[in-house]
mmCIF file of C-alpha atoms in Angstrom:
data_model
loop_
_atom_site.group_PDB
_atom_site.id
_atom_site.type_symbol
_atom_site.label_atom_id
_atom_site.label_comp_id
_atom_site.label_asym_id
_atom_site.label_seq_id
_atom_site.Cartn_x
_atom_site.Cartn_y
_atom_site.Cartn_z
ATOM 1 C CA UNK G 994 40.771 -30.553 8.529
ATOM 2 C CA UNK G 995 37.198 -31.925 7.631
ATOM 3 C CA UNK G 996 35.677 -31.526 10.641
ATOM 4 C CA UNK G 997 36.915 -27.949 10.125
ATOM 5 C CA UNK G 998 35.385 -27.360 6.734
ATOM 6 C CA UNK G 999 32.189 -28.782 8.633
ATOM 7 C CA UNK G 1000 31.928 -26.356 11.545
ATOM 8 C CA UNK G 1001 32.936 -23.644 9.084
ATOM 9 C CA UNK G 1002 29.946 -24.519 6.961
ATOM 10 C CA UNK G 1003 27.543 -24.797 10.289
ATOM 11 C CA UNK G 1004 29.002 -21.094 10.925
ATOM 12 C CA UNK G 1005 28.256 -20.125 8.092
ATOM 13 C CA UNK G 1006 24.789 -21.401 8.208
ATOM 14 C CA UNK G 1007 23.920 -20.087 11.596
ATOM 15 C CA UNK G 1008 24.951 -16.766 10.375
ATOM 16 C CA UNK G 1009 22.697 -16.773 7.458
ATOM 17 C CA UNK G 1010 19.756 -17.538 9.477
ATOM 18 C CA UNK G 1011 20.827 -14.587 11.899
ATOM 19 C CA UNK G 1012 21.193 -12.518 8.019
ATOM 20 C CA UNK G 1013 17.680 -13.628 7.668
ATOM 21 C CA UNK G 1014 16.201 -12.704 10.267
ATOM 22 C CA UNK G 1015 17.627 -8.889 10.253
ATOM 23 C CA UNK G 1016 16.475 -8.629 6.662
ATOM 24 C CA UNK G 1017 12.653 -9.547 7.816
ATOM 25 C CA UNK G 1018 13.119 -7.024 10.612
ATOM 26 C CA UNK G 1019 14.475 -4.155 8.056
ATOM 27 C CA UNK G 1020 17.793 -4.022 9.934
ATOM 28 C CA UNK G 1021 19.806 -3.881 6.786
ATOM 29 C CA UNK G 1022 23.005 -2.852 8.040
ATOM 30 C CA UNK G 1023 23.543 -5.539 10.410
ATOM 31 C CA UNK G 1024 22.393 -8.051 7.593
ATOM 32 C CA UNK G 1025 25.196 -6.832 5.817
ATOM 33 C CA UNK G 1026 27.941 -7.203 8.118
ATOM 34 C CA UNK G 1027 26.069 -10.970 9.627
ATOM 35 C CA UNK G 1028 25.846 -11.926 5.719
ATOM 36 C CA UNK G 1029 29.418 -10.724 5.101
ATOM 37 C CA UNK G 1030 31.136 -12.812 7.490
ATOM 38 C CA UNK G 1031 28.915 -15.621 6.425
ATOM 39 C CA UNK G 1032 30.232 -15.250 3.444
ATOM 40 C CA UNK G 1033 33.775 -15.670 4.112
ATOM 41 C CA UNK G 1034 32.939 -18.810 6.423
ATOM 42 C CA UNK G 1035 31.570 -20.131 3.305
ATOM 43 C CA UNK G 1036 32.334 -18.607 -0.271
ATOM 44 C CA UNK G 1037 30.545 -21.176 -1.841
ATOM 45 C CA UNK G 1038 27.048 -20.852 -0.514
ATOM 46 C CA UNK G 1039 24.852 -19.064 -3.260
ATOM 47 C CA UNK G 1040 22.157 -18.465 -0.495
ATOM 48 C CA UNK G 1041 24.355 -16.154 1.109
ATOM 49 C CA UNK G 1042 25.101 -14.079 -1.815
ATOM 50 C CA UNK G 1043 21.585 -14.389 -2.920
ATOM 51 C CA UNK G 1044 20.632 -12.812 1.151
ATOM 52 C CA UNK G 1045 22.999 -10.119 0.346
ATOM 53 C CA UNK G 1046 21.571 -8.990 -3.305
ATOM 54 C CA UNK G 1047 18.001 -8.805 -0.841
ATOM 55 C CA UNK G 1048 19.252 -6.636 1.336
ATOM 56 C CA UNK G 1049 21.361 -4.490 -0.605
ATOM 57 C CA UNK G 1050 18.180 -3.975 -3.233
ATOM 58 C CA UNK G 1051 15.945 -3.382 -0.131
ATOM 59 C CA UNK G 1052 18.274 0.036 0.431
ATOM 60 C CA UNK G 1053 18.545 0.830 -3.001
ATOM 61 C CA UNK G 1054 22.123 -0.392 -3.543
ATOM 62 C CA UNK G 1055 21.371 -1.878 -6.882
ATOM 63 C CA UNK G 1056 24.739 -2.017 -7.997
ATOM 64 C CA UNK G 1057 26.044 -4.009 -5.195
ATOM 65 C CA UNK G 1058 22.865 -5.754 -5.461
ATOM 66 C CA UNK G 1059 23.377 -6.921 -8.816
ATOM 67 C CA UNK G 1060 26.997 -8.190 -8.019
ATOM 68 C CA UNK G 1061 25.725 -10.240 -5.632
ATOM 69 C CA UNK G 1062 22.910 -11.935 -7.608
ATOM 70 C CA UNK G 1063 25.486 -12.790 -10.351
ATOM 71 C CA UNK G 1064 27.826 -14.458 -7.595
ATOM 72 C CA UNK G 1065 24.521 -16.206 -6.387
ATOM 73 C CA UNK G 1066 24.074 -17.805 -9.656
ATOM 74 C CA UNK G 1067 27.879 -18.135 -10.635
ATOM 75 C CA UNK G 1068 27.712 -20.108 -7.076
ATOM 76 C CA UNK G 1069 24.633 -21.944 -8.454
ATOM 77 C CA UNK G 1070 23.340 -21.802 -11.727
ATOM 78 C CA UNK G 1071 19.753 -23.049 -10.820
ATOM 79 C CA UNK G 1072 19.120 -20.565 -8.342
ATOM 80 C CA UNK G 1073 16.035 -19.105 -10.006
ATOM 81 C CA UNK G 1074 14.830 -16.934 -8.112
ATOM 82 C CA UNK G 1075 18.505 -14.992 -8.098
ATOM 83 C CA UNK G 1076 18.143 -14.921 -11.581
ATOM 84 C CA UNK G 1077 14.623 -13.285 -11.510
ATOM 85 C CA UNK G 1078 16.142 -10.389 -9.512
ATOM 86 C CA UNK G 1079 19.260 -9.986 -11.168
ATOM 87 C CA UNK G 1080 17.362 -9.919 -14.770
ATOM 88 C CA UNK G 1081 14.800 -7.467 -13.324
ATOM 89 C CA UNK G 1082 17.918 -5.104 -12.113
ATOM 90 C CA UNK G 1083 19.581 -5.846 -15.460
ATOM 91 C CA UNK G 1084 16.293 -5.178 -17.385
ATOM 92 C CA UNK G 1085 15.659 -8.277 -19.085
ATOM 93 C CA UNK C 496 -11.818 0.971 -27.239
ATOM 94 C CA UNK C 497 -8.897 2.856 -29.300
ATOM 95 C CA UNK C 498 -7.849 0.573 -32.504
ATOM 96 C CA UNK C 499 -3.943 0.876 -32.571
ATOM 97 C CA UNK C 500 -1.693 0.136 -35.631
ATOM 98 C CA UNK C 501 2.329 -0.357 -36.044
ATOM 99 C CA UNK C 502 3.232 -0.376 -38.943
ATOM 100 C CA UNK C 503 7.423 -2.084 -39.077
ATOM 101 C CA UNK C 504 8.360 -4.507 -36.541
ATOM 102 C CA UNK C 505 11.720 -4.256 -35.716
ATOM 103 C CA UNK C 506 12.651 -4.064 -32.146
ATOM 104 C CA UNK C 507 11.141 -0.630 -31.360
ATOM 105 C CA UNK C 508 7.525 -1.667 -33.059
ATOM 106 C CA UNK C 509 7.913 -4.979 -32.080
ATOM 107 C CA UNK C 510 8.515 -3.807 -28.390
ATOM 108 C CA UNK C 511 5.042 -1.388 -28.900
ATOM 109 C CA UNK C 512 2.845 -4.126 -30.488
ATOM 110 C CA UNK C 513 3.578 -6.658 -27.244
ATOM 111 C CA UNK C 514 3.361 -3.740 -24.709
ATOM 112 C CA UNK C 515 -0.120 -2.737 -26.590
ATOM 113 C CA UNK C 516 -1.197 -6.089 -26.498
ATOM 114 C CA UNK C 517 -0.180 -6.894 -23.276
ATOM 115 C CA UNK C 518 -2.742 -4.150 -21.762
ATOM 116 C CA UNK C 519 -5.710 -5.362 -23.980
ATOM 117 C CA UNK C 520 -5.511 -2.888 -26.260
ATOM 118 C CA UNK C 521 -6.867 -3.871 -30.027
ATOM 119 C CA UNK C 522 -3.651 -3.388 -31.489
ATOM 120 C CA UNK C 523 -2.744 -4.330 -35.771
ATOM 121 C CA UNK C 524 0.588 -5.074 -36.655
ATOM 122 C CA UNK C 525 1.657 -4.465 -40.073
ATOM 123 C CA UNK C 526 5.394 -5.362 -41.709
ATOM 124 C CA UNK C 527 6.548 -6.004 -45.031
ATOM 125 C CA UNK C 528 8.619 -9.310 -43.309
ATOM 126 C CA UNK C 529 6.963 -12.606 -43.303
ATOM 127 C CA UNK C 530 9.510 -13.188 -40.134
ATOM 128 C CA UNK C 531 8.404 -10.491 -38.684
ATOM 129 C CA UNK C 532 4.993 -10.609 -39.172
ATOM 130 C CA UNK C 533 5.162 -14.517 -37.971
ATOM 131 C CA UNK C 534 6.814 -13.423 -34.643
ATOM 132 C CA UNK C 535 4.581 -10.769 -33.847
ATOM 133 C CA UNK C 536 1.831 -13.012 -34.250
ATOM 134 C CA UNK C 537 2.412 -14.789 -31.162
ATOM 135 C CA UNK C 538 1.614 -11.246 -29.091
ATOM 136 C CA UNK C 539 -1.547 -9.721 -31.237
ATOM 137 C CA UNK C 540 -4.527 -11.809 -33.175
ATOM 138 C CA UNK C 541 -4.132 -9.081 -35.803
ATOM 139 C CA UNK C 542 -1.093 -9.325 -37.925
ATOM 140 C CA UNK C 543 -0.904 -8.424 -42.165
ATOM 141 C CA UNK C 544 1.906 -8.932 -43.850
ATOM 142 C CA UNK C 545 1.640 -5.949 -46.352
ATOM 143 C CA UNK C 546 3.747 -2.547 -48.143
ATOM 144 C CA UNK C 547 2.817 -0.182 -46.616
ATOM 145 C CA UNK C 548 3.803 1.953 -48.738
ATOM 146 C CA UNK C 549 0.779 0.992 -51.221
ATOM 147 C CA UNK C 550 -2.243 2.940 -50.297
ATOM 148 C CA UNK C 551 -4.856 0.413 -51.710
ATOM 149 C CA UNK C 552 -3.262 -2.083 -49.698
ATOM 150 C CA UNK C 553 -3.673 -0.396 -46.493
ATOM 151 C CA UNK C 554 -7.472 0.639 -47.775
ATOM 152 C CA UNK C 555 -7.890 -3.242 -48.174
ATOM 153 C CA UNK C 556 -7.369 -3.452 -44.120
ATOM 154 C CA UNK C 557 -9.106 -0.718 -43.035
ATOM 155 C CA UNK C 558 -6.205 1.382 -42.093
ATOM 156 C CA UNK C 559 -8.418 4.458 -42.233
ATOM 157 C CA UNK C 560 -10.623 3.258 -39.576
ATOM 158 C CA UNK C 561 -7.304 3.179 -37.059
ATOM 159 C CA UNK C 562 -7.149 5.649 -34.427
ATOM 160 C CA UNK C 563 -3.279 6.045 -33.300
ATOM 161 C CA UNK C 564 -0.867 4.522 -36.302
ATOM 162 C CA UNK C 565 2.603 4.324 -35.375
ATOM 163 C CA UNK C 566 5.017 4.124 -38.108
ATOM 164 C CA UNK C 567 8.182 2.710 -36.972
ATOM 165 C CA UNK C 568 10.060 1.573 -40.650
ATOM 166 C CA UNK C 569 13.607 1.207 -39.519
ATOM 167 C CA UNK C 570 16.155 2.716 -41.745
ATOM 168 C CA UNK C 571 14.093 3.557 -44.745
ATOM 169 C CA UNK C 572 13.305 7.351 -44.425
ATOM 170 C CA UNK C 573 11.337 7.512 -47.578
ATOM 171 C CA UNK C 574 9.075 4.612 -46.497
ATOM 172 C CA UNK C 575 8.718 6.155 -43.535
ATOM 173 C CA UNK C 576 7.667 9.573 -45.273
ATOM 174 C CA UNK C 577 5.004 7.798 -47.822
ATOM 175 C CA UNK C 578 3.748 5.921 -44.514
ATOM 176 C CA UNK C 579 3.013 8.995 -42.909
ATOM 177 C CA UNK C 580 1.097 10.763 -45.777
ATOM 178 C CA UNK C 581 -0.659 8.121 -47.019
ATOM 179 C CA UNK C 582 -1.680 7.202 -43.191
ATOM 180 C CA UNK C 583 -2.722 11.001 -42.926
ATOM 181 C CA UNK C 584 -4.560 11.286 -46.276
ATOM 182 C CA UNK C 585 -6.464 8.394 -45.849
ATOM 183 C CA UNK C 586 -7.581 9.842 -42.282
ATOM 184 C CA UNK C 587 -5.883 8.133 -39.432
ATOM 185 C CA UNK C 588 -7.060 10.488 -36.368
ATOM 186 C CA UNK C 589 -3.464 10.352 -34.917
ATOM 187 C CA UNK C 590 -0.144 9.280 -36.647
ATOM 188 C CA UNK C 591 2.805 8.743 -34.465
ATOM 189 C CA UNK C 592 6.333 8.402 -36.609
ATOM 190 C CA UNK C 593 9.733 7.332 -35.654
ATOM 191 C CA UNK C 594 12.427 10.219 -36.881
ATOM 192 C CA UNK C 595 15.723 9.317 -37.425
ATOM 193 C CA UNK C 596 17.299 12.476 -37.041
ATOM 194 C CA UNK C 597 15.910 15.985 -36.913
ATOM 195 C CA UNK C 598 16.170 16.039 -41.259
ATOM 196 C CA UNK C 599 13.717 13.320 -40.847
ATOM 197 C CA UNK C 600 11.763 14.862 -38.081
ATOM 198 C CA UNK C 601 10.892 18.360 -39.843
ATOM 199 C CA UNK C 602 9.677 16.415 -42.902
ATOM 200 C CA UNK C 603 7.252 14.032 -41.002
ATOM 201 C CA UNK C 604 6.168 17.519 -39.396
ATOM 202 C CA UNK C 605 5.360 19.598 -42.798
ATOM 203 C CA UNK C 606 3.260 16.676 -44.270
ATOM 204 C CA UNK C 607 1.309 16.798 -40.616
ATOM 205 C CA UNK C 608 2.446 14.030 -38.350
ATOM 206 C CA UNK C 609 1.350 14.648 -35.406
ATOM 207 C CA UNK C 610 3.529 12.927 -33.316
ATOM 208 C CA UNK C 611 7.524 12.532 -33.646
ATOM 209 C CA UNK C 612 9.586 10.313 -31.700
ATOM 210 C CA UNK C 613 13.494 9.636 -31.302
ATOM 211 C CA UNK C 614 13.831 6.319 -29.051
ATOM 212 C CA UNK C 615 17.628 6.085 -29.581
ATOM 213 C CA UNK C 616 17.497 10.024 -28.874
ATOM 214 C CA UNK C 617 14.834 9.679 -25.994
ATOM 215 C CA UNK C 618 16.573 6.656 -24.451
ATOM 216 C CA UNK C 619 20.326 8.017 -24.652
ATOM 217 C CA UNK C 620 18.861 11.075 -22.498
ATOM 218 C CA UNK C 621 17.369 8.783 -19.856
ATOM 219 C CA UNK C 622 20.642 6.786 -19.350
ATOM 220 C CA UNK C 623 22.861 9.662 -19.213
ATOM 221 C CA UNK C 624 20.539 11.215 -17.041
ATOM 222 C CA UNK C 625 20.403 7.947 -14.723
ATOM 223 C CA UNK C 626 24.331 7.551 -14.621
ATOM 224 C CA UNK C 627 24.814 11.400 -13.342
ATOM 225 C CA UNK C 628 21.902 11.281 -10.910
ATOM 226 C CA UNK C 629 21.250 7.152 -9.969
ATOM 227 C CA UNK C 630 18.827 8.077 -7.493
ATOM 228 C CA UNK C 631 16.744 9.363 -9.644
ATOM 229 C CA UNK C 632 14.498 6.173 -10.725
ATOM 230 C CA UNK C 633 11.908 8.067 -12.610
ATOM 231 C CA UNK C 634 11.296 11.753 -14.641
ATOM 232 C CA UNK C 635 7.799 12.630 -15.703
ATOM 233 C CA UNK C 636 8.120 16.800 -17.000
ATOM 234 C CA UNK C 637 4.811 17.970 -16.535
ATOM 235 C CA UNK C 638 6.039 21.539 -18.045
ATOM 236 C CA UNK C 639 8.974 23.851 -18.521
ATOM 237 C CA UNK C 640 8.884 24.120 -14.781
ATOM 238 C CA UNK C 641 7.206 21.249 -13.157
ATOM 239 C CA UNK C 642 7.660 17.919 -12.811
ATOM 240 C CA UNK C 643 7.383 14.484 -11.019
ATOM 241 C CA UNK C 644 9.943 12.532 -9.616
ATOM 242 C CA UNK C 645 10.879 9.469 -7.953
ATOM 243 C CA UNK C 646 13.815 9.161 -5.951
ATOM 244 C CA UNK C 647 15.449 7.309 -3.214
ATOM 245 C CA UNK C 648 15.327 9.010 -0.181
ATOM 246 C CA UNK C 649 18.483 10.482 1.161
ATOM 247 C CA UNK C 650 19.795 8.876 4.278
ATOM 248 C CA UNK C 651 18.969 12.219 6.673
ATOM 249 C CA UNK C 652 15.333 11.238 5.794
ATOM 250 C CA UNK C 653 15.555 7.822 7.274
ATOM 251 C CA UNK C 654 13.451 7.415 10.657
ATOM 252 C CA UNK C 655 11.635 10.422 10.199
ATOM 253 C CA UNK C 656 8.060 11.118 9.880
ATOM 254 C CA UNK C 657 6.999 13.356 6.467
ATOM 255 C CA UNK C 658 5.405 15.909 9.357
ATOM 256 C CA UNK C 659 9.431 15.826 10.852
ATOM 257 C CA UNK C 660 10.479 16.042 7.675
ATOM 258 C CA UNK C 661 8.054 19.463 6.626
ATOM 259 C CA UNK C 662 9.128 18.433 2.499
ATOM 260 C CA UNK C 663 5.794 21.157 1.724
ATOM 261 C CA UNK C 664 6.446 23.595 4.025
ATOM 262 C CA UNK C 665 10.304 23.518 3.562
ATOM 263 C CA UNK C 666 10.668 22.935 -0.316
ATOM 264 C CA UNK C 667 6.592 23.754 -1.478
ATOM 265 C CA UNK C 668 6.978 20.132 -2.859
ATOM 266 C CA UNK C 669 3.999 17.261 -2.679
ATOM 267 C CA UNK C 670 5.164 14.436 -1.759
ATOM 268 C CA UNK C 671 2.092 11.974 -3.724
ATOM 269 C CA UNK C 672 3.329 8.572 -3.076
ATOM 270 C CA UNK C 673 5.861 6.574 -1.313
ATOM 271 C CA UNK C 674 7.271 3.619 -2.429
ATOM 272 C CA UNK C 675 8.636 0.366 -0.033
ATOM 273 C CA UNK C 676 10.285 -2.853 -0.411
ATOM 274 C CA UNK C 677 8.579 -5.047 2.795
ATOM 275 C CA UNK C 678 11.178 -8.255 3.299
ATOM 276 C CA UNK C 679 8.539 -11.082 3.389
ATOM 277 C CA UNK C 680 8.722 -14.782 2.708
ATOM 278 C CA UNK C 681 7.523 -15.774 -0.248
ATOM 279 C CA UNK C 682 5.449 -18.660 -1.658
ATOM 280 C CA UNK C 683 8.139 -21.124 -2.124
ATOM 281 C CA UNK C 684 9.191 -20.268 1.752
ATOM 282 C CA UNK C 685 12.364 -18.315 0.522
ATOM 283 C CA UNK C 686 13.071 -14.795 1.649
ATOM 284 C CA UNK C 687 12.203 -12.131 -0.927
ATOM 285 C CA UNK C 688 10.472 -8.303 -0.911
ATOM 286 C CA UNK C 689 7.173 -7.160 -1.909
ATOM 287 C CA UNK C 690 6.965 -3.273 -3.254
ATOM 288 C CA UNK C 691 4.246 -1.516 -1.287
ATOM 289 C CA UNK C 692 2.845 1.696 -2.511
ATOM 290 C CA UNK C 693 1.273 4.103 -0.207
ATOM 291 C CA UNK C 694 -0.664 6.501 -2.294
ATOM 292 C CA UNK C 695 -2.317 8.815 0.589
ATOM 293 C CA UNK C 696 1.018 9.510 2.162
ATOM 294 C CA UNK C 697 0.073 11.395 5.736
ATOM 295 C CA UNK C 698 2.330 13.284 8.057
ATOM 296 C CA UNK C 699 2.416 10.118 9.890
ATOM 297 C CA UNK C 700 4.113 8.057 7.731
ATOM 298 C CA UNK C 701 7.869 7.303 8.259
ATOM 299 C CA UNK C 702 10.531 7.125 5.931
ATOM 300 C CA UNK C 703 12.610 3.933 6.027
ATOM 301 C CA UNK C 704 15.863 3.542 4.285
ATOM 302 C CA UNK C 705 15.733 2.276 0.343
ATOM 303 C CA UNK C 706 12.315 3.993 0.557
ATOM 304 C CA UNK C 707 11.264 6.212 -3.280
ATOM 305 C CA UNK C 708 9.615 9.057 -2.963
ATOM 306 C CA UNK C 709 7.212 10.301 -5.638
ATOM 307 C CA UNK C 710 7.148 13.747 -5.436
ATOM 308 C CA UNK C 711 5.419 16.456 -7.759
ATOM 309 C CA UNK C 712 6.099 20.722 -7.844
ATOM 310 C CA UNK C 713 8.957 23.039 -9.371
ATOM 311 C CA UNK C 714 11.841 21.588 -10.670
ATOM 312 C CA UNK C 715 14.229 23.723 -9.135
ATOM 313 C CA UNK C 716 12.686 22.956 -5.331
ATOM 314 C CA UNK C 717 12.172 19.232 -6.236
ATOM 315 C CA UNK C 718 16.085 19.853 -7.147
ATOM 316 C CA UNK C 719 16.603 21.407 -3.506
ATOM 317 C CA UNK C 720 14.634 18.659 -1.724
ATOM 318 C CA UNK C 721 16.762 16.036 -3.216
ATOM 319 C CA UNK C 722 20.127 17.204 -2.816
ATOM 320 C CA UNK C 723 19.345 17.242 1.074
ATOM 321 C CA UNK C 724 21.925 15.133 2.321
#
C-alpha cells in the first residue's frame, strides 16, 4: 500500500515536469490534460494546482485560474507566489 | 509639476492620494480625521488635518495655489457643496467633486465644478459590463462612436498572422497593440509568465491563444470584430 502511495506520488511528479515543460512551450492544452491527471495521482500537491492556475491564466481562463490558485494555497498555505496571482486575479 | 489636493480620505480619496503619490505627483491630503489624516501620511509628505469647510483655513495652506482639488467628503452633501465653492472662489484652476446622486451632481454643476464623478455609479457600470462581456478586459470611449478596446482574442484568431487575419481591411479597425503572457522561469527558478506588449503590431505578427488585443475605431465594427467566433 505504501509503496503504492510512493509510485503514485513519483507519477505524479513526472507528470508535472511533463505539465511544465508544455507550459514553457505555450502548448496549453496538453498542460491541461498532463496537469489534470497529475492531479488525481496526487490531490495533495499544491505545485500542481499552482501549474494549472499558470496555464489556465496564460489562455485567459481566469476563472478556472483563480480556482486553482485557491486550491494551491488551500493545499499549502505558504505558497507565495500562488497567492500573488490569485490576489492579482482577485484584485487585491 | 501639477500640485494636486484631496480633500476627505475615506476609501475613494484615500485610494486617489496613494495612486497620486505613487506616480510622483505633489499631491496634499486634507481630512477633518486625525485617523485619517495619520494613515494617509504614510503615502504623501503633505498631509493637514483641517475643515474644510472654513475658507481661512484652507487660505492658511495655500489651497488657492492648487491646480486639480478633488473633493471626495463621504456622505456629507453640504460639506461637499461649501468645499466646492469655497475651492472655486478662492481660485482652484480645476475642482473635481464626488456626487452622490444626480441631486448632488446638478448642484456641484450650477456653483461651477468642473468635474463630477460617481465611483459607485462608474464602477457598478464596469462590473456589469465585465460580467456580460468577460472578454472584454478594458473600455476607453474616445466619443459617441469610437472607442478602444482590449479583448481576448477569439479562438478562430489563434495561429494566424494579423495580415491572415485582414482585422483593417475586414472590420476598418486598428489593431494598436497586442498583449502576451510569455511562460518563463522566474527568479526564484519557479515557473511563472511575463506580459509582453508589442506596440508596433505588423502583419507579421501571430496571434497566440490568451493573447489581448488593443484595438481602436467605431464601436459598432470593433463590436463586429469581436463577436468573430
Amino acid at each position: 500500500m505504501n509503496n503504492n502511495n510512493y509510485n503514485h506520488k513519483e507519477l505524479a511528479q513526472d507528470l508535472l515536469e511533463l505539465g511544465k515543460f508544455y507550459f514553457l512551450n505555450e502548448k496549453y492544452d496538453e498542460a491541461i490534460k498532463v496537469l489534470q491527471k497529475a492531479q488525481k495521482f496526487n490531490p495533495f500537491c499544491a505545485d500542481i494546482y499552482y501549474h494549472l492556475g499558470l496555464v489556465y491564466e496564460a489562455k485567459n481562463n481566469l476563472h478556472n485560474a483563480k480556482v486553482m490558485y485557491l486550491k494551491a494555497t488551500e493545499v499549502d498555505s505558504q505558497f507565495t507566489l500562488a497567492q500573488e496571482h490569485l490576489d492579482k486575479l482577485v484584485g487585491k | 509639476m501639477r500640485q494636486f489636493a484631496v480633500i476627505g480620505l475615506g476609501k475613494f480619496g484615500f485610494a486617489v492620494v496613494k495612486t497620486l503619490a505613487e506616480k510622483g505627483c505633489e499631491v496634499l491630503a486634507i481630512d477633518k480625521d486625525e485617523e485619517k489624516v495619520r494613515e494617509a501620511s504614510g503615502f504623501t509628505t503633505q498631509v493637514i488635518q483641517l475643515d474644510a469647510t472654513d475658507e481661512d483655513a484652507l487660505k492658511k495652506v495655500g489651497a488657492e495655489d492648487i491646480d486639480v482639488a478633488i473633493v471626495s467628503v463621504g456622505e456629507n452633501l453640504e460639506a461637499s457643496i461649501l468645499i466646492t465653492l469655497i475651492l472655486k472662489e478662492i481660485g482652484v484652476k480645476e475642482v473635481i467633486s464626488r456626487a452622490l446622486n444626480p441631486h448632488h451632481a446638478k448642484v456641484l454643476q450650477k456653483i461651477g465644478v468642473d468635474r463630477v464623478i460617481f465611483p459607485e455609479r462608474e464602477m457598478g457600470i464596469k462590473v456589469a459590463e465585465s460580467l456580460v462581456s468577460p472578454d472584454i478586459l478594458e473600455q476607453i470611449r474616445l466619443s459617441p462612436n469610437y472607442e478602444i478596446l482590449e479583448f481576448t482574442v477569439p479562438s478562430s484568431f489563434t495561429g494566424r498572422t494579423l495580415k491572415e487575419l485582414a482585422i483593417r481591411t475586414k472590420y476598418k479597425v486598428n489593431v494598436i497593440a497586442i498583449r502576451k503572457k510569455v511562460p518563463c522561469i522566474n527568479e526564484s527558478g519557479e515557473s511563472d509568465f511575463k506580459e509582453e506588449i508589442n506596440l508596433t503590431p505588423d502583419g507579421e505578427d501571430e496571434i497566440s491563444v490568451g493573447d489581448v488585443l488593443v484595438v481602436v475605431g467605431d464601436i459598432k465594427n470593433i463590436e463586429a470584430l469581436r463577436k468573430e467566433k
